[in-house]
Amino acid sequence: MPALAITNFNIVLSVLGGWISLFGLVSYLCKESYYMSEAFISLLVGVAFSPRAANFIRPLAYADYDPIALQEITLAFSRLVLGVQLVLAGVQLPSRYLHQQWRPLSMLLGPIMFMMWIATSLLVWALIPSFGPNGMGFLKALVIGSCVTPTDPVLSNVIVKGRFADHNVPKELQRIIVAESGANDGLGYPFLFFALYLIKYMGHDYPGDGAGAGRAMALWFCETWVYTIILSIVYGAAVGWIAKELLHWAEERKFVDRESFLVFAISLALFITGTCGMIGSDDVLACFIAGNVFTWDDWFRLETLDDSLQPTIDMLLNVTIFMWYGAVCPWEMFLRNGVGVQIYRLIVLGILVLLLRRLPWVFIAHKIPWGRKVIPQIEGAKQAIFVGFFGPVGVSAIFYLYITLEFLRGMDGPDGKPREDVKDLAETVTVVVWFMAICSVVVHGLSIPVGKLGVHLPRTLSKGLKSGAASPSRSVILPDSRRSSGGPLPSFNIGDRVNSFITGMRPGWVRPAERRTHDEHGHDAERHGEAAEDSQQGIPLTRPFYRTGGTIIRNPPASGTGAVESEAQGVAAVGDVEGPSQSQSRPDTTSANSSNTTLDDGRRGRGVSATPAAREAAASKSHSRAPGRSIRFPDDNSQGVGSAPTLVGENTASIKH
């Protein structure tokens, strides 16, 4: 008998696959129309599916209810995403980019990154009460500051990719942002281990030989700078160069197929992440260096420029990692924790860090004369503010958080208990870094759509207020002199779907009469409030009205000869709109190309450059009229109006009264 298998594996596959499929249905709408970050949306979905809500994603159960194992899983997942992202970031940079742009990168990765670290640490030291005013408290603050100093390459995609970046961010500025976010992720190690080594070897409970700061600085220089940073740069450059030459050799001999060629950068990222992890070096920095050296001659980048495989892998990793973060984030610790960090302190700290961590230093560097020469990609104050604000905190911060927790576990005493001077550091770092990352995902994920709304909403409201002040009743009543003998005309509501362009008042361009009785008109006036009073005064029309598609609305003539005269008046009127000289010198016939352009523009609502009769005459040269394509609009008078306008080139049906 069949049995249900509701296992964790099946649930995860169902939830992950279902969400990615549903998000794919509206992904263009969310990212390109509303400019919303996929990281922010996936984070919310992860919270909704977490044990605190729907309980479909159970991270602690996957780790056999071991918090240490859960931390190791999150660290490994973050390493994987960063490794792939940074190889792709290095690949998309032009040839020899790191060599050519070493001056602006030195400024961004040197003084500016250092000031980001110090400014963040000072804010943390001032607002976290458990650290205290002593020097050890400031060292603990330096640990938190180093975790959130690197800018995240995953969240930076919202301003370097897509329609917003193409329309608003110059290409050179996009590239320098990508290069900075890729390089400073790996350069967070020196800042982090500077504070961790000092805490370990200068704490009052350190059971060593009392070497203190000297031993800490020796380890920091040898292990962090030489073994971690320099070795990773050399290793990444060597692997990237060898991979480039091997791929060239295989491609020249037709040994590699297209699929393997496209996925080569992804496999290179996996190889470097695994091997650097085994030797204990900086796999994040090695991946970025390898990706840029791999495209040192720009060959692979140009070959895969129009390929969609790499962006697809990028999207899958982004959606998955932020769903996981939404599920594993310690949300309850923001409200209740054992280190005395209240929620209002976290909110204030989050706001100040987002405003003061990076923006002032980028702006100051731009204002300094020699700073503008060093970073020429930032061309104005607005771009300096933009680059300074968009320094997101995301995957790299979580990565360094769990590196810190792993290091602190190695400082436990012989009895397995943490040292007295650092017993609260792990929980404090966890609360603050997670909150900073969540704040950055939310703020930087919503800043562009909110900014767009702030630009367009006042314009829309001002236009609505102006049009409301110009016509309080929001209706236009035709004057008595333009009414036909059949009875009064109804009001024309501004909300109707018509196209118009501003011009002077032309005789004969009015809305056609709808044959209605005086009783019906009185009922309509009563329904519109002031419509009856306005109809007595008569508000003159200041511009002609057109049906959707560009058809001119005319008065119904009194006789058949009037129809011909009305048609001639309409042609002369449009000729006056286009210009006296043009209307007088207009030839009777037009070429097929110009007539096609006029017809297309008319259909798209871009304006009317000729009357319907003129367009029909021009279109008849290039289109054959098929029977059944004439449209007579319901409000046209079949007895008094001339031939109804014809739409050429579209399959339409005849509309009868």
XYZ file of C-alpha atoms in Angstrom:
657
model
C 0.000 0.000 0.000
C 1.448 3.436 -0.879
C 2.665 5.461 2.090
C 3.370 9.168 2.401
C 7.041 10.151 2.705
C 6.912 13.631 4.227
C 10.627 13.866 4.898
C 12.731 16.966 5.351
C 14.421 16.414 2.006
C 11.136 16.208 0.108
C 9.746 19.262 1.893
C 12.840 21.351 1.139
C 12.783 20.410 -2.540
C 9.069 21.210 -2.808
C 9.347 24.570 -1.067
C 12.509 25.646 -2.877
C 11.343 24.563 -6.305
C 7.873 25.995 -5.839
C 9.132 29.365 -4.678
C 11.725 29.722 -7.440
C 9.069 28.836 -10.020
C 6.523 31.289 -8.622
C 9.107 34.035 -8.323
C 10.196 33.398 -11.886
C 6.692 34.187 -13.110
C 6.922 37.747 -11.773
C 10.692 38.192 -11.593
C 10.869 40.754 -14.392
C 8.026 42.732 -12.856
C 9.699 42.767 -9.432
C 13.284 43.466 -10.507
C 12.989 45.540 -13.679
C 9.687 47.368 -13.151
C 9.616 47.821 -9.357
C 13.432 47.583 -8.851
C 13.010 45.253 -5.871
C 15.927 43.121 -4.798
C 15.525 39.362 -5.081
C 17.531 39.061 -1.852
C 14.931 41.064 0.077
C 12.008 39.089 -1.357
C 13.724 35.744 -0.687
C 14.523 36.801 2.877
C 10.826 37.441 3.544
C 9.911 34.086 2.027
C 12.514 32.377 4.197
C 10.947 33.926 7.282
C 7.492 32.806 6.143
C 8.671 29.192 5.697
C 10.832 29.124 8.853
C 9.941 27.289 12.099
C 8.577 30.590 13.447
C 5.842 30.612 10.784
C 4.880 27.807 8.372
C 7.603 25.441 9.662
C 8.437 24.072 6.212
C 12.165 24.863 6.472
C 13.695 23.461 9.692
C 17.397 24.318 9.776
C 18.029 22.996 13.274
C 16.488 19.635 12.378
C 18.831 19.315 9.393
C 21.768 19.775 11.800
C 20.485 17.060 14.198
C 19.498 19.811 16.654
C 23.136 20.737 17.190
C 23.671 24.549 17.153
C 27.374 24.133 16.388
C 26.614 21.968 13.367
C 24.069 24.554 12.181
C 26.726 27.253 12.374
C 29.106 25.104 10.323
C 26.419 24.488 7.676
C 25.684 28.210 7.398
C 29.399 29.029 7.152
C 29.935 26.445 4.409
C 26.889 27.654 2.474
C 28.103 31.249 2.711
C 31.584 30.251 1.516
C 30.084 28.501 -1.488
C 27.941 31.475 -2.509
C 30.780 33.962 -2.029
C 33.235 31.786 -3.971
C 30.962 31.493 -7.010
C 29.866 35.137 -6.840
C 33.413 36.467 -6.662
C 34.700 34.368 -9.534
C 31.815 35.688 -11.642
C 32.560 39.215 -10.429
C 36.184 38.869 -11.481
C 35.177 37.401 -14.839
C 32.855 40.271 -15.746
C 35.593 42.899 -15.313
C 37.487 43.969 -18.457
C 40.983 42.889 -19.370
C 43.725 43.745 -16.838
C 41.245 45.756 -14.817
C 42.918 45.313 -11.426
C 46.239 46.386 -12.909
C 44.821 49.387 -14.765
C 42.644 50.650 -11.898
C 45.009 50.060 -9.008
C 44.905 53.717 -7.900
C 41.141 53.999 -7.230
C 41.089 50.500 -5.763
C 43.957 51.388 -3.432
C 41.989 54.379 -2.163
C 38.782 52.361 -1.690
C 40.491 49.342 -0.119
C 42.973 51.345 1.952
C 41.997 54.605 3.673
C 38.248 54.382 3.001
C 37.941 50.765 4.175
C 40.035 51.541 7.261
C 37.798 54.481 8.161
C 34.721 52.303 7.630
C 36.139 49.854 10.153
C 36.989 52.495 12.746
C 33.713 54.420 12.374
C 31.591 51.282 12.733
C 33.598 50.094 15.735
C 33.200 53.441 17.505
C 29.430 53.372 16.977
C 29.233 49.819 18.325
C 31.415 50.692 21.306
C 29.210 53.669 22.158
C 25.847 51.876 21.870
C 26.547 48.362 23.217
C 26.582 48.597 27.032
C 28.172 45.181 27.681
C 31.481 46.198 26.103
C 32.268 48.863 28.668
C 34.510 51.907 28.403
C 37.839 50.066 28.755
C 40.277 49.027 26.065
C 39.081 45.435 25.959
C 35.601 46.697 25.166
C 36.928 48.632 22.198
C 38.741 45.526 20.920
C 35.445 43.643 21.043
C 33.823 46.475 19.117
C 36.600 46.176 16.531
C 35.567 42.545 16.013
C 31.987 43.551 15.144
C 33.203 46.440 13.010
C 35.430 44.139 10.973
C 32.517 41.785 10.241
C 30.349 44.509 8.677
C 33.125 46.518 6.987
C 33.300 44.592 3.654
C 30.661 45.507 1.090
C 28.620 42.599 -0.152
C 28.889 41.571 -3.840
C 25.514 39.801 -3.772
C 23.489 42.812 -2.644
C 25.546 45.111 -4.875
C 23.962 43.451 -7.905
C 20.890 45.654 -7.501
C 22.910 48.722 -8.591
C 25.325 47.118 -11.074
C 22.913 44.888 -13.015
C 19.521 45.316 -14.592
C 17.556 48.194 -16.061
C 18.216 50.608 -13.208
C 21.980 50.215 -13.551
C 21.848 50.535 -17.340
C 19.860 53.780 -17.170
C 21.319 55.460 -14.087
C 24.797 54.137 -13.250
C 27.699 54.783 -15.673
C 29.537 51.695 -16.845
C 32.855 52.700 -15.303
C 31.167 53.332 -11.965
C 29.526 49.902 -12.110
C 32.887 48.257 -12.680
C 34.653 50.011 -9.822
C 31.811 49.025 -7.464
C 32.100 45.385 -8.574
C 35.886 45.410 -8.174
C 35.723 46.977 -4.722
C 33.014 44.646 -3.410
C 34.930 41.646 -4.726
C 38.299 42.615 -3.288
C 37.269 43.917 0.127
C 35.402 40.713 0.975
C 38.689 38.866 1.157
C 40.498 41.772 2.808
C 38.289 41.615 5.887
C 40.602 39.011 7.458
C 43.332 41.455 8.595
C 40.813 43.706 10.352
C 39.079 40.779 12.044
C 42.148 38.889 13.258
C 43.910 42.039 14.419
C 41.247 42.361 17.123
C 40.842 38.609 17.753
C 44.555 37.988 18.318
C 44.801 40.929 20.707
C 41.777 39.698 22.657
C 43.198 36.199 22.843
C 46.728 37.080 23.925
C 46.050 40.186 25.997
C 43.079 38.989 28.014
C 43.536 38.613 31.737
C 42.524 34.942 31.626
C 44.996 33.937 28.911
C 46.850 30.842 30.197
C 49.953 31.374 28.046
C 53.412 32.672 28.772
C 52.377 36.311 28.986
C 53.920 37.348 25.670
C 50.899 39.571 25.109
C 50.729 42.058 22.252
C 54.074 41.023 20.693
C 52.940 37.474 20.054
C 49.554 38.694 18.827
C 51.164 40.998 16.267
C 53.609 38.298 15.141
C 50.756 35.876 14.480
C 48.734 38.620 12.818
C 51.548 39.416 10.408
C 52.688 35.856 9.660
C 49.426 33.921 9.640
C 46.982 36.584 8.492
C 48.988 38.666 6.028
C 51.476 36.144 4.670
C 49.661 32.819 4.833
C 46.062 33.996 4.432
C 46.212 37.108 2.234
C 49.413 36.897 0.173
C 49.191 33.139 -0.329
C 45.579 33.405 -1.491
C 46.500 36.124 -4.014
C 49.369 34.055 -5.418
C 47.309 30.871 -5.435
C 44.290 32.523 -7.085
C 46.445 34.170 -9.762
C 48.263 30.911 -10.509
C 45.104 28.823 -10.748
C 43.361 31.447 -12.853
C 46.287 31.697 -15.304
C 46.658 27.923 -15.625
C 42.909 27.538 -16.160
C 42.959 30.213 -18.878
C 45.826 28.571 -20.755
C 44.263 25.109 -20.490
C 40.937 26.365 -21.797
C 42.697 28.145 -24.681
C 44.549 24.940 -25.548
C 41.394 22.817 -25.447
C 39.346 25.340 -27.442
C 41.945 25.643 -30.197
C 41.904 21.855 -30.663
C 38.101 21.614 -30.419
C 38.297 19.393 -27.336
C 35.691 21.279 -25.285
C 32.002 21.563 -26.081
C 29.911 24.673 -25.554
C 28.250 23.513 -22.329
C 31.532 22.697 -20.604
C 32.993 25.948 -21.873
C 30.213 28.005 -20.303
C 30.318 26.236 -16.957
C 34.109 26.435 -16.672
C 34.066 29.524 -14.434
C 31.611 27.877 -12.024
C 33.724 24.739 -11.724
C 36.802 26.917 -11.221
C 35.069 28.629 -8.284
C 34.218 25.289 -6.684
C 37.789 24.043 -7.095
C 39.379 27.138 -5.549
C 36.902 27.260 -2.664
C 37.584 23.622 -1.805
C 41.372 23.693 -2.113
C 41.793 26.988 -0.257
C 39.545 25.679 2.468
C 41.749 22.609 2.874
C 44.957 24.622 3.255
C 43.280 27.222 5.482
C 43.862 30.230 3.245
C 41.518 33.027 2.139
C 39.290 31.302 -0.416
C 37.126 34.419 -0.906
C 39.994 36.615 -2.080
C 41.534 33.769 -4.099
C 38.283 33.307 -6.038
C 38.108 36.977 -6.992
C 41.750 37.126 -8.095
C 41.388 33.896 -10.064
C 38.292 35.177 -11.847
C 40.008 38.376 -12.986
C 43.233 36.634 -14.042
C 41.158 34.029 -15.867
C 39.876 36.810 -18.158
C 43.153 38.748 -18.259
C 43.065 38.786 -22.058
C 39.267 39.424 -22.115
C 38.728 36.316 -24.229
C 36.427 34.338 -21.933
C 34.415 37.421 -20.937
C 33.672 38.351 -24.536
C 32.859 34.762 -25.454
C 30.269 34.500 -22.665
C 28.999 38.082 -22.786
C 25.569 37.119 -24.136
C 25.352 33.855 -22.258
C 22.637 33.406 -19.624
C 24.105 30.464 -17.693
C 26.194 32.506 -15.280
C 23.354 34.937 -14.375
C 21.086 31.919 -13.909
C 23.456 30.268 -11.426
C 23.874 33.641 -9.750
C 20.108 34.019 -9.329
C 19.635 30.493 -7.962
C 22.354 30.984 -5.349
C 21.037 34.395 -4.301
C 17.477 33.177 -3.848
C 18.551 30.053 -1.962
C 21.034 31.696 0.422
C 18.663 34.447 1.506
C 15.828 31.986 2.026
C 18.226 30.095 4.290
C 19.193 33.294 6.108
C 15.540 34.119 6.693
C 15.058 30.717 8.286
C 18.232 30.603 10.450
C 18.320 34.236 11.571
C 17.935 34.476 15.397
C 14.942 36.840 15.242
C 13.972 36.293 18.870
C 17.408 37.439 20.075
C 16.710 40.935 18.748
C 14.021 41.301 21.425
C 15.392 39.080 24.201
C 19.080 38.331 24.663
C 21.450 37.732 27.527
C 23.814 40.620 26.837
C 21.451 43.523 27.525
C 21.210 44.840 23.963
C 17.725 46.339 23.676
C 15.898 46.596 20.386
C 15.931 50.409 20.374
C 19.732 50.355 20.643
C 19.890 48.018 17.670
C 17.609 50.258 15.597
C 19.639 53.370 16.380
C 22.858 51.498 15.693
C 21.522 50.211 12.375
C 20.529 53.689 11.197
C 23.832 55.255 12.232
C 25.924 52.495 10.680
C 24.119 52.763 7.344
C 24.589 56.539 7.321
C 28.064 56.980 8.841
C 29.921 53.766 8.077
C 30.813 54.567 4.469
C 29.048 57.611 3.051
C 31.076 60.401 4.765
C 34.438 58.922 3.785
C 33.580 58.414 0.131
C 32.172 61.935 -0.018
C 35.258 63.438 1.654
C 37.554 61.507 -0.685
C 35.657 62.936 -3.632
C 35.813 66.505 -2.306
C 39.575 66.385 -1.807
C 41.259 67.541 -5.066
C 43.740 64.684 -5.197
C 40.960 62.278 -4.245
C 38.991 63.207 -7.374
C 42.068 62.421 -9.444
C 42.558 59.071 -7.740
C 38.896 57.971 -8.205
C 37.852 59.521 -11.544
C 34.884 57.153 -11.837
C 32.997 59.263 -9.264
C 32.212 62.345 -11.342
C 30.040 64.422 -9.023
C 28.645 64.862 -5.536
C 25.511 62.869 -6.379
C 27.564 59.900 -7.501
C 29.714 60.163 -4.376
C 26.603 60.028 -2.185
C 25.248 57.147 -4.247
C 28.450 55.092 -3.969
C 28.785 55.960 -0.289
C 25.261 54.877 0.553
C 25.274 51.636 -1.442
C 27.829 49.715 0.541
C 25.544 46.836 1.588
C 26.121 44.373 4.421
C 25.077 40.839 3.576
C 26.599 37.431 2.913
C 30.154 38.531 3.675
C 29.105 39.795 7.127
C 27.480 36.449 7.971
C 30.592 34.688 6.678
C 32.884 36.670 8.997
C 30.419 36.249 11.858
C 30.785 32.476 11.795
C 34.552 32.750 11.296
C 34.554 34.748 14.543
C 32.406 32.215 16.390
C 34.696 29.416 15.216
C 37.738 31.299 16.527
C 36.056 32.038 19.863
C 35.266 28.351 20.377
C 39.005 27.707 20.182
C 39.513 30.043 23.146
C 37.535 27.853 25.539
C 39.290 26.682 28.668
C 40.291 23.091 29.513
C 36.861 22.487 31.040
C 35.129 23.440 27.785
C 33.771 26.703 29.149
C 34.529 30.050 27.497
C 36.935 32.431 29.141
C 35.386 34.850 31.565
C 36.410 37.947 29.607
C 34.858 36.723 26.344
C 31.895 34.696 27.533
C 29.389 37.253 26.222
C 31.268 38.189 23.067
C 29.872 35.383 20.912
C 26.250 36.250 21.680
C 26.847 39.991 21.247
C 28.535 39.532 17.877
C 25.709 37.240 16.753
C 22.954 39.697 17.678
C 24.597 42.836 16.288
C 25.959 41.394 13.025
C 22.724 39.605 12.169
C 20.732 42.770 12.833
C 23.096 44.858 10.685
C 22.773 42.370 7.833
C 18.958 42.339 8.031
C 18.846 46.147 8.121
C 21.051 46.379 5.035
C 19.017 43.818 3.090
C 15.785 45.682 3.850
C 17.071 49.242 3.381
C 19.179 48.654 0.284
C 16.538 46.348 -1.169
C 13.817 48.996 -0.871
C 15.800 52.207 -1.352
C 15.561 52.237 -5.157
C 11.789 51.568 -5.393
C 11.109 54.045 -2.588
C 13.353 56.595 -4.272
C 11.543 56.110 -7.574
C 8.217 56.514 -5.792
C 9.458 59.697 -4.120
C 10.387 61.134 -7.521
C 7.205 60.250 -9.408
C 4.581 60.617 -6.679
C 4.918 64.423 -6.186
C 4.756 64.955 -9.942
C 1.634 62.831 -10.221
C -0.034 64.591 -7.295
C 0.856 68.042 -8.616
C -0.556 67.215 -12.036
C -3.736 65.902 -10.443
C -4.124 68.995 -8.277
C -3.546 71.331 -11.227
C -6.072 69.559 -13.422
C -8.531 69.475 -10.532
C -8.117 73.235 -9.975
C -8.575 73.912 -13.682
C -11.834 71.942 -13.857
C -13.427 71.423 -10.436
C -16.301 69.377 -11.801
C -13.914 67.301 -13.957
C -16.249 67.634 -16.928
C -16.375 69.786 -20.058
C -19.727 70.949 -21.432
C -19.872 71.976 -25.051
C -21.185 75.500 -25.708
C -24.703 75.988 -27.044
C -23.397 77.280 -30.368
C -21.825 73.892 -31.074
C -24.788 71.764 -30.275
C -26.678 70.102 -33.048
C -30.386 70.458 -33.527
C -31.013 67.044 -32.073
C -30.776 68.177 -28.457
C -28.246 69.098 -25.794
C -24.946 67.251 -25.639
C -23.781 65.301 -22.598
C -20.701 66.287 -20.636
C -17.323 64.869 -21.652
C -15.523 63.272 -18.692
C -11.767 63.776 -18.534
C -11.251 60.171 -17.504
C -12.292 58.850 -20.942
C -9.606 57.083 -22.954
C -8.662 59.586 -25.669
C -5.465 61.036 -27.083
C -5.022 64.752 -27.564
C -2.391 67.382 -28.216
C -2.551 71.045 -27.308
C -3.527 73.419 -30.060
C -5.696 76.466 -30.650
C -9.463 76.312 -30.853
C -10.539 75.096 -34.283
C -14.098 75.353 -35.502
C -15.816 72.057 -36.070
C -13.638 69.987 -33.692
C -16.115 68.950 -31.039
C -17.499 65.780 -29.612
C -20.253 64.292 -31.845
C -23.793 64.565 -30.574
C -25.284 61.579 -28.916
C -28.992 61.698 -29.684
C -30.449 61.817 -26.241
C -33.618 63.404 -24.922
C -33.825 66.423 -22.681
C -34.958 64.164 -19.834
C -31.883 61.994 -20.161
C -29.656 65.053 -20.178
C -31.347 66.407 -17.095
C -30.799 63.106 -15.311
C -27.148 63.163 -16.361
C -26.728 66.727 -15.091
C -28.265 65.799 -11.764
C -25.863 62.912 -11.436
C -22.799 65.076 -12.126
C -23.735 67.852 -9.730
C -22.694 71.062 -11.439
C -23.064 69.755 -14.968
C -26.475 71.391 -15.518
C -25.226 74.804 -14.419
C -22.094 74.556 -16.544
C -24.112 73.553 -19.579
C -25.910 76.901 -19.505
C -22.684 78.869 -19.458
C -20.754 76.731 -21.924
C -17.043 76.099 -21.430
C -15.155 76.458 -24.714
C -12.829 73.692 -25.768
C -9.181 74.765 -25.981
C -7.889 71.638 -27.707
C -9.248 68.979 -30.049
C -10.148 65.505 -28.863
C -9.281 62.257 -30.549
C -10.416 58.742 -30.152
C -7.879 56.095 -29.121
C -5.881 55.482 -32.267
C -5.894 59.068 -33.475
C -9.338 59.507 -35.077
C -10.550 63.119 -34.975
C -13.960 63.656 -33.406
C -15.995 66.069 -35.545
C -19.424 67.707 -35.457
C -22.043 65.852 -37.477
C -22.757 68.004 -40.553
C -26.278 68.995 -41.456
C -26.271 67.504 -44.945
C -24.285 65.353 -47.312
C -22.468 68.357 -48.740
C -21.633 69.384 -45.230
C -19.836 66.102 -44.794
C -17.465 66.974 -47.602
C -16.951 70.475 -46.209
C -16.353 69.087 -42.717
C -13.772 66.676 -44.085
C -11.998 69.500 -45.899
C -12.025 71.645 -42.768
C -10.506 68.778 -40.789
C -7.687 68.407 -43.303
C -6.995 72.142 -43.293
C -7.079 72.270 -39.488
C -4.500 69.516 -39.044
C -2.369 71.169 -41.671
C -2.401 74.346 -39.596
C -1.319 72.383 -36.519
C 1.667 70.973 -38.322
C 2.706 74.461 -39.507
C 1.521 76.847 -42.180
C 4.434 76.267 -44.482
C 4.138 72.505 -44.229
C 0.393 72.524 -44.848
C 0.708 74.691 -47.932
C 3.545 72.764 -49.475
C 2.211 69.299 -48.599
C 2.069 67.058 -51.686
C -1.044 65.159 -52.520
C 0.667 61.820 -52.234
C 3.255 60.480 -49.867
C 5.731 57.682 -50.104
C 5.013 54.272 -48.701
C 7.677 54.546 -46.028
C 6.402 57.843 -44.629
C 2.827 56.604 -44.618
C 3.789 53.492 -42.716
C 5.628 55.576 -40.114
C 2.646 57.873 -39.696
C 0.303 54.967 -39.247
C 2.514 53.275 -36.679
C 2.903 56.495 -34.691
C -0.836 57.037 -34.759
C -1.596 53.597 -33.448
C 0.872 53.914 -30.590
C -0.656 57.149 -29.387
C 2.418 59.307 -30.049
C 0.400 62.032 -31.754
C -1.386 62.597 -35.050
C 0.501 63.943 -38.020
C -2.326 63.699 -40.566
C -6.070 63.391 -40.734
C -7.714 59.977 -41.063
C -8.525 60.737 -44.708
C -4.911 61.659 -45.455
C -3.655 58.545 -43.706
C -6.092 56.359 -45.570
C -5.038 57.864 -48.907
C -1.371 57.298 -48.099
C -1.933 53.797 -46.777
C -3.937 52.716 -49.798
C -0.745 52.716 -51.861
C 0.897 50.053 -49.701
C -2.069 48.134 -48.274
C -4.943 46.460 -50.023
C -8.258 46.994 -48.381
C -10.017 43.850 -47.410
C -13.766 43.800 -46.921
C -14.999 43.923 -43.390
C -12.226 46.220 -42.097
C -14.268 49.407 -41.772
C -15.131 50.477 -38.250
C -18.095 52.705 -37.536
C -17.976 53.933 -33.969
C -21.173 53.714 -31.908
C -21.396 57.485 -31.382
C -21.139 58.330 -35.104
C -24.396 59.380 -36.811
C -24.888 57.114 -39.781
C -27.261 59.581 -41.455
C -25.291 62.787 -41.127
C -21.618 61.806 -41.021
C -19.477 60.980 -44.011
C -17.532 57.784 -44.447
C -16.319 56.270 -41.205
C -12.569 56.126 -40.663
C -10.848 52.937 -41.702
C -8.012 51.215 -39.852
C -5.536 49.840 -42.378
C -3.418 46.790 -41.716
C -5.340 45.398 -38.728
C -7.867 42.591 -38.714
C -10.938 44.148 -37.204
C -14.636 43.537 -37.410
C -17.356 45.977 -38.305
C -19.006 47.571 -35.316
C -22.645 48.413 -35.741
C -24.981 50.602 -33.724
